[in-house]
mmCIF file of C-alpha atoms in Angstrom:
data_model
loop_
_atom_site.group_PDB
_atom_site.id
_atom_site.type_symbol
_atom_site.label_atom_id
_atom_site.label_comp_id
_atom_site.label_asym_id
_atom_site.label_seq_id
_atom_site.Cartn_x
_atom_site.Cartn_y
_atom_site.Cartn_z
ATOM 1 C CA MET A 1 -20.321 -30.759 -32.504
ATOM 2 C CA THR A 2 -18.132 -28.301 -34.418
ATOM 3 C CA LEU A 3 -18.216 -27.238 -38.020
ATOM 4 C CA PRO A 4 -15.110 -27.571 -40.197
ATOM 5 C CA ALA A 5 -13.657 -24.419 -41.679
ATOM 6 C CA GLN A 6 -13.701 -24.917 -45.420
ATOM 7 C CA ARG A 7 -12.977 -22.966 -48.543
ATOM 8 C CA HIS A 8 -14.807 -24.981 -51.144
ATOM 9 C CA GLY A 9 -18.201 -26.611 -51.293
ATOM 10 C CA THR A 10 -20.752 -25.394 -48.777
ATOM 11 C CA ASP A 11 -18.986 -22.522 -47.037
ATOM 12 C CA PRO A 12 -20.324 -21.820 -43.554
ATOM 13 C CA GLY A 13 -19.216 -18.199 -44.015
ATOM 14 C CA ARG A 14 -21.056 -17.638 -47.280
ATOM 15 C CA GLU A 15 -23.926 -15.890 -45.497
ATOM 16 C CA LEU A 16 -21.629 -13.006 -44.479
ATOM 17 C CA ALA A 17 -20.947 -12.300 -48.162
ATOM 18 C CA GLU A 18 -24.640 -11.852 -48.976
ATOM 19 C CA PRO A 19 -25.684 -8.170 -49.088
ATOM 20 C CA GLY A 20 -29.030 -9.002 -47.511
ATOM 21 C CA PHE A 21 -27.328 -10.451 -44.434
ATOM 22 C CA TRP A 22 -26.520 -6.987 -43.098
ATOM 23 C CA GLN A 23 -30.134 -5.869 -43.490
ATOM 24 C CA GLN A 24 -31.338 -8.723 -41.297
ATOM 25 C CA PRO A 25 -32.421 -8.049 -37.682
ATOM 26 C CA PRO A 26 -29.488 -8.011 -35.241
ATOM 27 C CA ALA A 27 -30.590 -11.300 -33.658
ATOM 28 C CA HIS A 28 -30.266 -13.059 -37.025
ATOM 29 C CA ARG A 29 -26.719 -11.769 -37.552
ATOM 30 C CA LEU A 30 -25.656 -12.641 -34.013
ATOM 31 C CA ALA A 31 -26.960 -16.187 -34.421
ATOM 32 C CA ALA A 32 -24.920 -16.560 -37.613
ATOM 33 C CA PHE A 33 -21.783 -15.379 -35.838
ATOM 34 C CA ALA A 34 -22.431 -17.843 -33.023
ATOM 35 C CA ARG A 35 -22.486 -20.667 -35.582
ATOM 36 C CA LEU A 36 -19.201 -19.460 -37.063
ATOM 37 C CA ARG A 37 -17.572 -19.297 -33.626
ATOM 38 C CA ALA A 38 -18.384 -23.001 -33.270
ATOM 39 C CA ALA A 39 -16.191 -23.832 -36.280
ATOM 40 C CA GLU A 40 -12.856 -25.527 -35.680
ATOM 41 C CA GLY A 41 -10.836 -22.661 -37.129
ATOM 42 C CA PRO A 42 -11.089 -19.490 -39.215
ATOM 43 C CA VAL A 43 -13.959 -19.648 -41.705
ATOM 44 C CA PHE A 44 -13.671 -18.651 -45.350
ATOM 45 C CA VAL A 45 -16.084 -16.029 -46.707
ATOM 46 C CA PRO A 46 -16.266 -16.013 -50.525
ATOM 47 C CA GLU A 47 -16.570 -12.617 -52.184
ATOM 48 C CA GLY A 48 -18.043 -12.155 -55.632
ATOM 49 C CA SER A 49 -15.367 -9.808 -56.946
ATOM 50 C CA GLY A 50 -12.272 -11.455 -55.469
ATOM 51 C CA ARG A 51 -10.775 -14.304 -53.572
ATOM 52 C CA GLY A 52 -12.724 -13.655 -50.417
ATOM 53 C CA HIS A 53 -11.471 -13.431 -46.864
ATOM 54 C CA TRP A 54 -11.010 -15.487 -43.725
ATOM 55 C CA ALA A 55 -13.334 -14.483 -40.889
ATOM 56 C CA LEU A 56 -11.808 -14.129 -37.426
ATOM 57 C CA VAL A 57 -14.859 -14.338 -35.201
ATOM 58 C CA ARG A 58 -13.541 -15.437 -31.811
ATOM 59 C CA HIS A 59 -12.249 -13.058 -29.152
ATOM 60 C CA ALA A 60 -8.850 -14.793 -29.028
ATOM 61 C CA GLN A 61 -8.495 -14.764 -32.820
ATOM 62 C CA VAL A 62 -9.173 -11.037 -33.079
ATOM 63 C CA GLN A 63 -6.767 -10.287 -30.225
ATOM 64 C CA GLU A 64 -4.026 -12.435 -31.742
ATOM 65 C CA ALA A 65 -4.278 -10.788 -35.152
ATOM 66 C CA SER A 66 -4.450 -7.294 -33.621
ATOM 67 C CA ARG A 67 -1.235 -7.851 -31.678
ATOM 68 C CA LEU A 68 0.756 -9.201 -34.624
ATOM 69 C CA PRO A 69 0.865 -6.205 -37.011
ATOM 70 C CA LYS A 70 3.895 -7.595 -38.852
ATOM 71 C CA VAL A 71 1.795 -10.626 -39.796
ATOM 72 C CA PHE A 72 -1.658 -9.060 -40.156
ATOM 73 C CA ALA A 73 -1.002 -5.730 -41.862
ATOM 74 C CA SER A 74 -3.387 -2.792 -42.052
ATOM 75 C CA ALA A 75 -2.028 -1.652 -45.426
ATOM 76 C CA PRO A 76 -3.322 -1.215 -48.050
ATOM 77 C CA GLY A 77 -6.560 -0.589 -46.143
ATOM 78 C CA VAL A 78 -8.790 -1.790 -43.320
ATOM 79 C CA THR A 79 -12.152 -1.085 -44.922
ATOM 80 C CA THR A 80 -14.107 -3.182 -47.390
ATOM 81 C CA PRO A 81 -13.484 -2.500 -50.210
ATOM 82 C CA GLU A 82 -9.920 -1.332 -49.677
ATOM 83 C CA PRO A 83 -9.302 2.293 -50.715
ATOM 84 C CA ALA A 84 -8.220 2.686 -54.333
ATOM 85 C CA ARG A 85 -4.633 3.759 -54.981
ATOM 86 C CA TRP A 86 -5.708 7.051 -56.503
ATOM 87 C CA VAL A 87 -7.837 7.832 -53.441
ATOM 88 C CA ARG A 88 -4.851 7.181 -51.168
ATOM 89 C CA ALA A 89 -2.619 9.308 -53.404
ATOM 90 C CA LEU A 90 -5.122 12.166 -53.396
ATOM 91 C CA PHE A 91 -6.142 12.172 -49.736
ATOM 92 C CA GLY A 92 -3.136 10.601 -48.053
ATOM 93 C CA ASP A 93 -3.048 7.473 -45.922
ATOM 94 C CA SER A 94 -5.126 7.477 -42.795
ATOM 95 C CA MET A 95 -3.380 6.298 -39.626
ATOM 96 C CA VAL A 96 -5.564 3.175 -39.534
ATOM 97 C CA ASN A 97 -4.163 2.100 -42.925
ATOM 98 C CA LEU A 98 -0.491 2.427 -41.994
ATOM 99 C CA ASP A 99 1.969 -0.056 -40.516
ATOM 100 C CA GLY A 100 5.451 -0.110 -39.020
ATOM 101 C CA PRO A 101 7.589 3.042 -38.767
ATOM 102 C CA ASP A 102 5.138 5.195 -40.766
ATOM 103 C CA HIS A 103 2.321 4.396 -38.363
ATOM 104 C CA ALA A 104 4.539 4.677 -35.289
ATOM 105 C CA GLN A 105 5.862 8.103 -36.273
ATOM 106 C CA LEU A 106 2.438 9.525 -37.064
ATOM 107 C CA ARG A 107 0.944 8.096 -33.873
ATOM 108 C CA LYS A 108 3.839 9.534 -31.844
ATOM 109 C CA ILE A 109 3.190 13.029 -33.227
ATOM 110 C CA VAL A 110 -0.502 12.774 -32.410
ATOM 111 C CA GLN A 111 0.069 11.331 -28.924
ATOM 112 C CA ARG A 112 2.550 14.098 -28.079
ATOM 113 C CA ALA A 113 -0.036 16.687 -29.131
ATOM 114 C CA PHE A 114 -2.520 15.298 -26.606
ATOM 115 C CA THR A 115 -0.800 17.005 -23.680
ATOM 116 C CA PRO A 116 -2.135 16.659 -20.106
ATOM 117 C CA ARG A 117 -3.242 20.286 -20.279
ATOM 118 C CA LEU A 118 -5.167 19.742 -23.530
ATOM 119 C CA LEU A 119 -6.821 16.566 -22.205
ATOM 120 C CA ALA A 120 -7.835 18.275 -18.944
ATOM 121 C CA ALA A 121 -9.388 21.130 -20.906
ATOM 122 C CA ALA A 122 -11.190 18.634 -23.159
ATOM 123 C CA GLU A 123 -12.663 16.770 -20.197
ATOM 124 C CA ALA A 124 -13.936 20.000 -18.645
ATOM 125 C CA ASP A 125 -15.424 20.960 -22.007
ATOM 126 C CA ILE A 126 -17.151 17.581 -22.340
ATOM 127 C CA HIS A 127 -19.097 18.143 -19.122
ATOM 128 C CA ALA A 128 -20.083 21.666 -20.171
ATOM 129 C CA VAL A 129 -21.206 20.551 -23.648
ATOM 130 C CA ALA A 130 -23.218 17.614 -22.255
ATOM 131 C CA ALA A 131 -25.032 19.905 -19.818
ATOM 132 C CA ARG A 132 -25.781 22.445 -22.557
ATOM 133 C CA ILE A 133 -27.158 19.784 -24.914
ATOM 134 C CA VAL A 134 -29.524 18.427 -22.274
ATOM 135 C CA ASP A 135 -30.576 21.994 -21.372
ATOM 136 C CA ASP A 136 -31.488 22.494 -25.040
ATOM 137 C CA VAL A 137 -33.356 19.190 -25.176
ATOM 138 C CA LEU A 138 -35.434 20.030 -22.128
ATOM 139 C CA ALA A 139 -36.216 23.491 -23.504
ATOM 140 C CA GLU A 140 -37.005 22.466 -27.097
ATOM 141 C CA GLN A 141 -38.297 18.906 -26.538
ATOM 142 C CA PRO A 142 -37.303 17.376 -29.894
ATOM 143 C CA ASP A 143 -38.261 13.780 -30.627
ATOM 144 C CA GLU A 144 -35.288 12.433 -32.655
ATOM 145 C CA PHE A 145 -32.298 11.467 -30.553
ATOM 146 C CA VAL A 146 -29.427 11.102 -33.049
ATOM 147 C CA SER A 147 -29.578 14.624 -34.445
ATOM 148 C CA ALA A 148 -30.664 16.376 -31.233
ATOM 149 C CA VAL A 149 -28.310 14.651 -28.788
ATOM 150 C CA ALA A 150 -26.007 11.817 -29.850
ATOM 151 C CA SER A 151 -24.390 13.537 -32.856
ATOM 152 C CA ARG A 152 -23.979 16.898 -31.167
ATOM 153 C CA LEU A 153 -21.793 15.865 -28.263
ATOM 154 C CA PRO A 154 -18.811 14.257 -30.073
ATOM 155 C CA LEU A 155 -18.943 16.785 -32.918
ATOM 156 C CA GLU A 156 -18.865 19.807 -30.612
ATOM 157 C CA VAL A 157 -16.220 18.284 -28.347
ATOM 158 C CA ILE A 158 -13.875 17.422 -31.227
ATOM 159 C CA CYS A 159 -14.376 20.784 -32.930
ATOM 160 C CA ASN A 160 -13.672 22.592 -29.643
ATOM 161 C CA MET A 161 -10.580 20.478 -29.009
ATOM 162 C CA MET A 162 -9.251 20.938 -32.549
ATOM 163 C CA GLY A 163 -9.995 24.665 -32.525
ATOM 164 C CA ILE A 164 -12.418 24.679 -35.475
ATOM 165 C CA PRO A 165 -14.021 28.125 -35.833
ATOM 166 C CA GLU A 166 -17.755 28.166 -35.245
ATOM 167 C CA ARG A 167 -18.476 29.356 -38.807
ATOM 168 C CA TYR A 168 -17.231 26.050 -40.233
ATOM 169 C CA ARG A 169 -19.047 23.621 -37.960
ATOM 170 C CA ALA A 170 -22.430 23.244 -39.643
ATOM 171 C CA GLU A 171 -20.684 22.554 -42.944
ATOM 172 C CA ILE A 172 -18.352 20.028 -41.303
ATOM 173 C CA ALA A 173 -21.296 18.172 -39.767
ATOM 174 C CA ASP A 174 -22.906 17.995 -43.203
ATOM 175 C CA ARG A 175 -19.655 16.790 -44.813
ATOM 176 C CA VAL A 176 -19.220 14.075 -42.185
ATOM 177 C CA ASN A 177 -22.712 12.772 -42.891
ATOM 178 C CA HIS A 178 -22.101 12.727 -46.659
ATOM 179 C CA ALA A 179 -18.695 11.088 -46.300
ATOM 180 C CA SER A 180 -19.922 8.252 -44.070
ATOM 181 C CA GLU A 181 -23.597 7.698 -44.810
ATOM 182 C CA ASN A 182 -23.098 4.787 -47.223
ATOM 183 C CA ILE A 183 -19.947 3.103 -45.898
ATOM 184 C CA GLY A 184 -20.638 -0.626 -45.910
ATOM 185 C CA VAL A 185 -24.226 -0.223 -47.108
ATOM 186 C CA GLU A 186 -25.359 -2.213 -50.152
ATOM 187 C CA ARG A 187 -26.932 0.022 -52.799
ATOM 188 C CA GLY A 188 -28.285 -0.248 -56.300
ATOM 189 C CA LEU A 189 -26.047 0.327 -59.331
ATOM 190 C CA ALA A 190 -27.121 3.925 -59.914
ATOM 191 C CA SER A 191 -26.526 4.807 -56.285
ATOM 192 C CA ARG A 192 -23.132 3.056 -56.239
ATOM 193 C CA LEU A 193 -22.040 5.134 -59.240
ATOM 194 C CA ARG A 194 -23.343 8.386 -57.796
ATOM 195 C CA MET A 195 -22.613 8.193 -54.072
ATOM 196 C CA PRO A 196 -18.828 7.575 -54.036
ATOM 197 C CA GLY A 197 -18.330 10.886 -55.826
ATOM 198 C CA ARG A 198 -20.528 12.683 -53.349
ATOM 199 C CA GLY A 199 -18.700 11.149 -50.393
ATOM 200 C CA LEU A 200 -15.252 11.897 -51.803
ATOM 201 C CA ARG A 201 -16.220 15.482 -52.614
ATOM 202 C CA ALA A 202 -17.384 15.915 -49.027
ATOM 203 C CA LEU A 203 -14.098 14.463 -47.778
ATOM 204 C CA ALA A 204 -12.061 16.713 -50.082
ATOM 205 C CA ARG A 205 -13.866 19.855 -48.974
ATOM 206 C CA MET A 206 -13.463 18.942 -45.322
ATOM 207 C CA GLN A 207 -9.740 18.309 -45.757
ATOM 208 C CA ARG A 208 -9.225 21.561 -47.671
ATOM 209 C CA MET A 209 -10.984 23.405 -44.882
ATOM 210 C CA VAL A 210 -8.802 21.976 -42.115
ATOM 211 C CA ALA A 211 -5.646 22.417 -44.233
ATOM 212 C CA GLY A 212 -6.431 26.126 -44.453
ATOM 213 C CA ILE A 213 -6.878 26.323 -40.690
ATOM 214 C CA GLY A 214 -3.589 24.456 -40.292
ATOM 215 C CA ARG A 215 -1.719 26.995 -42.441
ATOM 216 C CA GLU A 216 -3.141 29.805 -40.331
ATOM 217 C CA ARG A 217 -2.164 28.082 -37.063
ATOM 218 C CA ARG A 218 1.423 27.535 -38.215
ATOM 219 C CA LYS A 219 1.726 31.301 -38.485
ATOM 220 C CA HIS A 220 -0.392 32.148 -35.445
ATOM 221 C CA PRO A 221 -0.630 29.124 -33.109
ATOM 222 C CA THR A 222 -3.310 29.025 -30.426
ATOM 223 C CA ASP A 223 -4.029 26.672 -27.542
ATOM 224 C CA ASP A 224 -5.740 23.908 -29.537
ATOM 225 C CA LEU A 225 -5.013 20.507 -31.078
ATOM 226 C CA ILE A 226 -4.496 21.730 -34.658
ATOM 227 C CA SER A 227 -1.805 24.129 -33.451
ATOM 228 C CA ALA A 228 -0.157 21.335 -31.450
ATOM 229 C CA LEU A 229 -0.172 19.007 -34.459
ATOM 230 C CA VAL A 230 1.164 21.412 -37.069
ATOM 231 C CA CYS A 231 3.738 22.989 -34.754
ATOM 232 C CA ALA A 232 4.895 19.720 -33.165
ATOM 233 C CA ASN A 233 8.560 18.822 -33.235
ATOM 234 C CA VAL A 234 8.786 15.056 -32.865
ATOM 235 C CA ASP A 235 12.121 13.954 -34.305
ATOM 236 C CA GLY A 236 11.993 17.125 -36.374
ATOM 237 C CA GLN A 237 8.518 16.411 -37.758
ATOM 238 C CA ALA A 238 5.033 17.849 -37.518
ATOM 239 C CA LEU A 239 1.908 17.034 -39.512
ATOM 240 C CA GLY A 240 1.863 18.282 -43.095
ATOM 241 C CA ALA A 241 -1.315 19.469 -44.805
ATOM 242 C CA ARG A 242 -2.321 16.037 -46.190
ATOM 243 C CA GLN A 243 -1.489 14.291 -42.905
ATOM 244 C CA LEU A 244 -3.541 16.842 -40.980
ATOM 245 C CA GLY A 245 -6.439 16.413 -43.389
ATOM 246 C CA ALA A 246 -6.305 12.618 -43.160
ATOM 247 C CA PHE A 247 -6.131 12.731 -39.360
ATOM 248 C CA PHE A 248 -9.017 15.187 -39.132
ATOM 249 C CA SER A 249 -11.154 13.023 -41.428
ATOM 250 C CA LEU A 250 -10.375 9.989 -39.285
ATOM 251 C CA LEU A 251 -11.212 11.911 -36.128
ATOM 252 C CA MET A 252 -14.466 13.197 -37.556
ATOM 253 C CA VAL A 253 -15.728 9.972 -39.102
ATOM 254 C CA ALA A 254 -14.373 7.595 -36.461
ATOM 255 C CA GLY A 255 -14.611 9.807 -33.384
ATOM 256 C CA VAL A 256 -17.999 11.326 -34.142
ATOM 257 C CA GLU A 257 -19.741 8.367 -35.778
ATOM 258 C CA THR A 258 -18.661 5.656 -33.350
ATOM 259 C CA THR A 259 -19.433 7.693 -30.239
ATOM 260 C CA ARG A 260 -22.793 8.877 -31.502
ATOM 261 C CA ASN A 261 -23.784 5.301 -32.327
ATOM 262 C CA ALA A 262 -22.649 3.989 -28.938
ATOM 263 C CA ILE A 263 -24.649 6.738 -27.195
ATOM 264 C CA THR A 264 -27.763 6.004 -29.255
ATOM 265 C CA HIS A 265 -27.572 2.261 -28.690
ATOM 266 C CA GLY A 266 -26.981 3.020 -25.017
ATOM 267 C CA LEU A 267 -30.282 4.876 -24.624
ATOM 268 C CA SER A 268 -32.085 2.064 -26.426
ATOM 269 C CA LEU A 269 -30.463 -0.567 -24.193
ATOM 270 C CA LEU A 270 -31.344 1.267 -20.986
ATOM 271 C CA THR A 271 -34.933 1.620 -22.194
ATOM 272 C CA ASP A 272 -35.171 -2.070 -23.070
ATOM 273 C CA HIS A 273 -33.616 -3.119 -19.743
ATOM 274 C CA PRO A 274 -35.318 -1.037 -17.050
ATOM 275 C CA ASP A 275 -33.760 -3.138 -14.285
ATOM 276 C CA GLN A 276 -30.286 -2.121 -15.468
ATOM 277 C CA ARG A 277 -31.371 1.493 -15.796
ATOM 278 C CA ASP A 278 -32.736 1.448 -12.240
ATOM 279 C CA LEU A 279 -29.491 -0.081 -10.987
ATOM 280 C CA LEU A 280 -27.469 2.616 -12.764
ATOM 281 C CA LEU A 281 -29.636 5.355 -11.280
ATOM 282 C CA SER A 282 -29.357 3.876 -7.784
ATOM 283 C CA ASP A 283 -25.689 4.939 -7.691
ATOM 284 C CA PHE A 284 -24.613 6.529 -10.953
ATOM 285 C CA GLU A 285 -20.968 7.077 -10.021
ATOM 286 C CA LYS A 286 -20.606 3.493 -8.850
ATOM 287 C CA TYR A 287 -22.074 1.847 -11.940
ATOM 288 C CA ALA A 288 -21.489 4.353 -14.770
ATOM 289 C CA ASP A 289 -18.080 3.107 -15.923
ATOM 290 C CA GLY A 290 -19.349 -0.478 -16.150
ATOM 291 C CA ALA A 291 -22.508 0.674 -17.920
ATOM 292 C CA VAL A 292 -20.516 2.561 -20.578
ATOM 293 C CA ASP A 293 -18.258 -0.418 -21.279
ATOM 294 C CA GLU A 294 -21.244 -2.754 -21.503
ATOM 295 C CA MET A 295 -22.978 -0.391 -23.945
ATOM 296 C CA ILE A 296 -19.859 -0.448 -26.112
ATOM 297 C CA ARG A 297 -19.498 -4.237 -25.907
ATOM 298 C CA HIS A 298 -23.156 -4.897 -26.595
ATOM 299 C CA SER A 299 -23.474 -2.484 -29.521
ATOM 300 C CA THR A 300 -19.906 -2.762 -30.906
ATOM 301 C CA PRO A 301 -19.894 0.460 -32.973
ATOM 302 C CA ILE A 302 -17.247 -0.828 -35.436
ATOM 303 C CA ILE A 303 -18.331 -4.225 -36.756
ATOM 304 C CA GLN A 304 -15.140 -5.208 -38.580
ATOM 305 C CA PHE A 305 -11.733 -4.206 -39.908
ATOM 306 C CA ARG A 306 -9.756 -5.926 -42.652
ATOM 307 C CA ARG A 307 -6.141 -7.068 -42.583
ATOM 308 C CA THR A 308 -3.745 -8.413 -45.242
ATOM 309 C CA VAL A 309 -1.470 -11.299 -44.305
ATOM 310 C CA ALA A 310 2.184 -10.310 -44.689
ATOM 311 C CA ALA A 311 3.907 -13.432 -43.341
ATOM 312 C CA GLU A 312 2.970 -17.084 -42.955
ATOM 313 C CA HIS A 313 1.187 -17.740 -39.666
ATOM 314 C CA THR A 314 -0.785 -20.587 -38.096
ATOM 315 C CA MET A 315 -3.887 -19.877 -36.050
ATOM 316 C CA ASP A 316 -6.306 -22.489 -34.679
ATOM 317 C CA GLY A 317 -4.918 -25.101 -37.062
ATOM 318 C CA HIS A 318 -5.158 -22.940 -40.180
ATOM 319 C CA VAL A 319 -2.086 -21.714 -42.058
ATOM 320 C CA PHE A 320 -2.399 -18.156 -43.351
ATOM 321 C CA ARG A 321 -0.173 -17.270 -46.285
ATOM 322 C CA PRO A 322 1.081 -13.890 -47.534
ATOM 323 C CA GLY A 323 -1.569 -12.114 -49.565
ATOM 324 C CA ASP A 324 -4.513 -13.747 -47.771
ATOM 325 C CA LYS A 325 -7.198 -11.377 -46.582
ATOM 326 C CA VAL A 326 -8.678 -11.660 -43.104
ATOM 327 C CA VAL A 327 -11.444 -9.704 -41.413
ATOM 328 C CA LEU A 328 -11.535 -9.063 -37.673
ATOM 329 C CA TYR A 329 -15.205 -9.266 -36.684
ATOM 330 C CA TYR A 330 -15.367 -7.305 -33.436
ATOM 331 C CA ALA A 331 -19.152 -7.702 -33.368
ATOM 332 C CA SER A 332 -18.696 -11.461 -33.053
ATOM 333 C CA ALA A 333 -15.699 -11.347 -30.701
ATOM 334 C CA ASN A 334 -17.696 -9.225 -28.254
ATOM 335 C CA ARG A 335 -20.309 -12.006 -28.027
ATOM 336 C CA ASP A 336 -17.823 -14.865 -27.622
ATOM 337 C CA GLU A 337 -19.254 -17.338 -25.100
ATOM 338 C CA ARG A 338 -15.740 -18.351 -24.095
ATOM 339 C CA VAL A 339 -15.131 -14.872 -22.675
ATOM 340 C CA PHE A 340 -18.564 -13.381 -21.910
ATOM 341 C CA PRO A 341 -21.062 -15.561 -19.982
ATOM 342 C CA ASP A 342 -24.599 -15.042 -21.346
ATOM 343 C CA PRO A 343 -23.133 -12.768 -24.037
ATOM 344 C CA ASP A 344 -26.421 -11.466 -25.433
ATOM 345 C CA ALA A 345 -27.512 -10.128 -22.041
ATOM 346 C CA PHE A 346 -27.003 -6.464 -21.161
ATOM 347 C CA VAL A 347 -25.436 -6.425 -17.698
ATOM 348 C CA ILE A 348 -23.836 -3.192 -16.475
ATOM 349 C CA THR A 349 -22.031 -5.012 -13.634
ATOM 350 C CA ARG A 350 -20.328 -7.453 -16.028
ATOM 351 C CA SER A 351 -16.828 -8.048 -14.695
ATOM 352 C CA PRO A 352 -14.386 -8.593 -16.147
ATOM 353 C CA ASN A 353 -15.468 -7.019 -19.421
ATOM 354 C CA PRO A 354 -12.511 -7.285 -21.827
ATOM 355 C CA HIS A 355 -14.537 -6.119 -24.828
ATOM 356 C CA LEU A 356 -12.861 -5.250 -28.109
ATOM 357 C CA GLY A 357 -14.968 -2.202 -28.877
ATOM 358 C CA PHE A 358 -11.813 -0.091 -29.158
ATOM 359 C CA GLY A 359 -9.819 -2.767 -30.963
ATOM 360 C CA GLY A 360 -8.010 -5.908 -29.979
ATOM 361 C CA GLY A 361 -4.894 -4.246 -28.593
ATOM 362 C CA GLY A 362 -1.619 -3.709 -30.394
ATOM 363 C CA PRO A 363 -0.457 -0.512 -32.115
ATOM 364 C CA HIS A 364 -3.887 0.301 -33.590
ATOM 365 C CA PHE A 365 -5.782 0.425 -30.286
ATOM 366 C CA CYS A 366 -8.133 3.414 -30.434
ATOM 367 C CA LEU A 367 -6.458 6.696 -29.458
ATOM 368 C CA GLY A 368 -9.812 8.189 -28.474
ATOM 369 C CA ALA A 369 -10.965 5.420 -26.109
ATOM 370 C CA HIS A 370 -10.592 7.504 -22.959
ATOM 371 C CA LEU A 371 -12.368 10.572 -24.355
ATOM 372 C CA ALA A 372 -15.210 8.442 -25.761
ATOM 373 C CA ARG A 373 -15.807 6.928 -22.325
ATOM 374 C CA VAL A 374 -15.744 10.365 -20.694
ATOM 375 C CA GLU A 375 -18.221 11.710 -23.261
ATOM 376 C CA MET A 376 -20.672 8.847 -22.773
ATOM 377 C CA LYS A 377 -20.498 9.001 -18.992
ATOM 378 C CA ALA A 378 -20.994 12.773 -18.930
ATOM 379 C CA LEU A 379 -23.944 12.684 -21.282
ATOM 380 C CA PHE A 380 -25.777 9.836 -19.548
ATOM 381 C CA ARG A 381 -25.250 11.554 -16.195
ATOM 382 C CA GLU A 382 -27.083 14.580 -17.591
ATOM 383 C CA LEU A 383 -29.737 12.544 -19.406
ATOM 384 C CA LEU A 384 -30.623 10.284 -16.519
ATOM 385 C CA THR A 385 -30.260 12.434 -13.414
ATOM 386 C CA ARG A 386 -32.317 15.447 -14.486
ATOM 387 C CA PRO A 387 -35.866 15.629 -13.041
ATOM 388 C CA VAL A 388 -37.441 14.611 -16.369
ATOM 389 C CA GLY A 389 -35.969 11.376 -17.741
ATOM 390 C CA LEU A 390 -35.837 10.185 -21.327
ATOM 391 C CA ARG A 391 -36.623 6.882 -22.985
ATOM 392 C CA ALA A 392 -36.293 5.495 -26.484
ATOM 393 C CA VAL A 393 -39.470 4.968 -28.497
ATOM 394 C CA GLY A 394 -39.435 1.999 -30.842
ATOM 395 C CA LEU A 395 -36.381 0.385 -32.368
ATOM 396 C CA PRO A 396 -33.325 2.210 -33.733
ATOM 397 C CA ASP A 397 -33.377 2.710 -37.501
ATOM 398 C CA LEU A 398 -30.181 0.863 -38.444
ATOM 399 C CA ALA A 399 -28.263 1.609 -41.634
ATOM 400 C CA GLY A 400 -27.632 -2.067 -42.452
ATOM 401 C CA SER A 401 -23.881 -1.480 -42.820
ATOM 402 C CA ASN A 402 -21.315 -4.276 -42.756
ATOM 403 C CA PHE A 403 -18.742 -1.811 -41.381
ATOM 404 C CA ASP A 404 -20.330 -0.056 -38.421
ATOM 405 C CA ASN A 405 -23.409 -0.460 -36.254
ATOM 406 C CA ARG A 406 -24.774 2.837 -37.496
ATOM 407 C CA VAL A 407 -28.086 4.281 -36.333
ATOM 408 C CA ARG A 408 -29.823 6.637 -38.729
ATOM 409 C CA SER A 409 -32.433 7.751 -36.232
ATOM 410 C CA LEU A 410 -34.070 6.899 -32.909
ATOM 411 C CA ARG A 411 -37.258 8.386 -31.591
ATOM 412 C CA PHE A 412 -37.350 9.316 -27.937
ATOM 413 C CA ALA A 413 -39.756 10.814 -25.447
ATOM 414 C CA PHE A 414 -39.813 12.377 -22.034
ATOM 415 C CA GLU A 415 -40.971 10.270 -19.129
ATOM 416 C CA ARG A 416 -43.905 11.801 -17.379
ATOM 417 C CA PRO A 417 -44.757 11.323 -13.669
#
């Protein structure tokens, strides 16, 4: 029996609009998404301050919307709430919030900067950084995984690749935390009034810092990504100061946060599923790629992105009209029973595994997908194949965000013979 998608009366999607929903245990949220996937078409989610949005919760729905950017536009913003006009004017538009020629041109400049030489150097650096982090963990024996391990790897790799001087890195890590700590998290009135300013100040300082480095690299380029971006000549264009700042912020918040969360969830999953951990250890090189993709599918670091309908379109019997808002729920699509048999199980040999952890395809597919996979594989090779293994202790402390599957902290311990 299916549920009708409806906009008035008892809305099956109303639960997603409740702030408390995102503080519920993961199993509760996944069960709610399963009920929504059983609906006949897209489900309406009322929002207190506006018209609400249509929830795309099936794998096929998310893919369809992702691959029709002229219908489902990223502008004016993919986050909830959408960025204010003055914020966009001050900080510039991030690549994820652009469409059409503007997005294509910016993406082309960035893709050209990721030369084979730069990518090869980044991959070599990833393995060196992963080994150094695990050396430090074994020597110092900390007990909190996010700060000691999961956050360090993507931050150090991106800073090395961009060419960020060492003297700036501690401050950048602090700014990233301030800029992202409350995205999608329901807070009290006083906190809502106070925290946006703190986050925007952190973002502004971070962008000013990288803009200064960019000016220096235009005069004295080196063999790093910032130099490649500001000295690029793609149809006569390179990244300006605001574009560089917006790209760096995206790289820091998206590249660091998503990878650190996937790594943290990965350790927790391997601890909770010792049979899968044993299988991975039986032949790491054989099973590692599948294990990484299953960690990403199962945890889905980015829960949702928003789109604005730009042209009339029919999907699963529902007619979308210009101005409608839709939300692509990757967290639901990655548990779609139509695509993933036994979707709540963690199975590192799952094949095929067409998860949408890096997006649903189309022009906004994640630029960093390859590097994120390399980072996770390198780190878990070091974590799991050293003589003293590691395991998670207790459950991850989740932020309760409706935007990303963020982990504030996770305790871990060394396995003893």
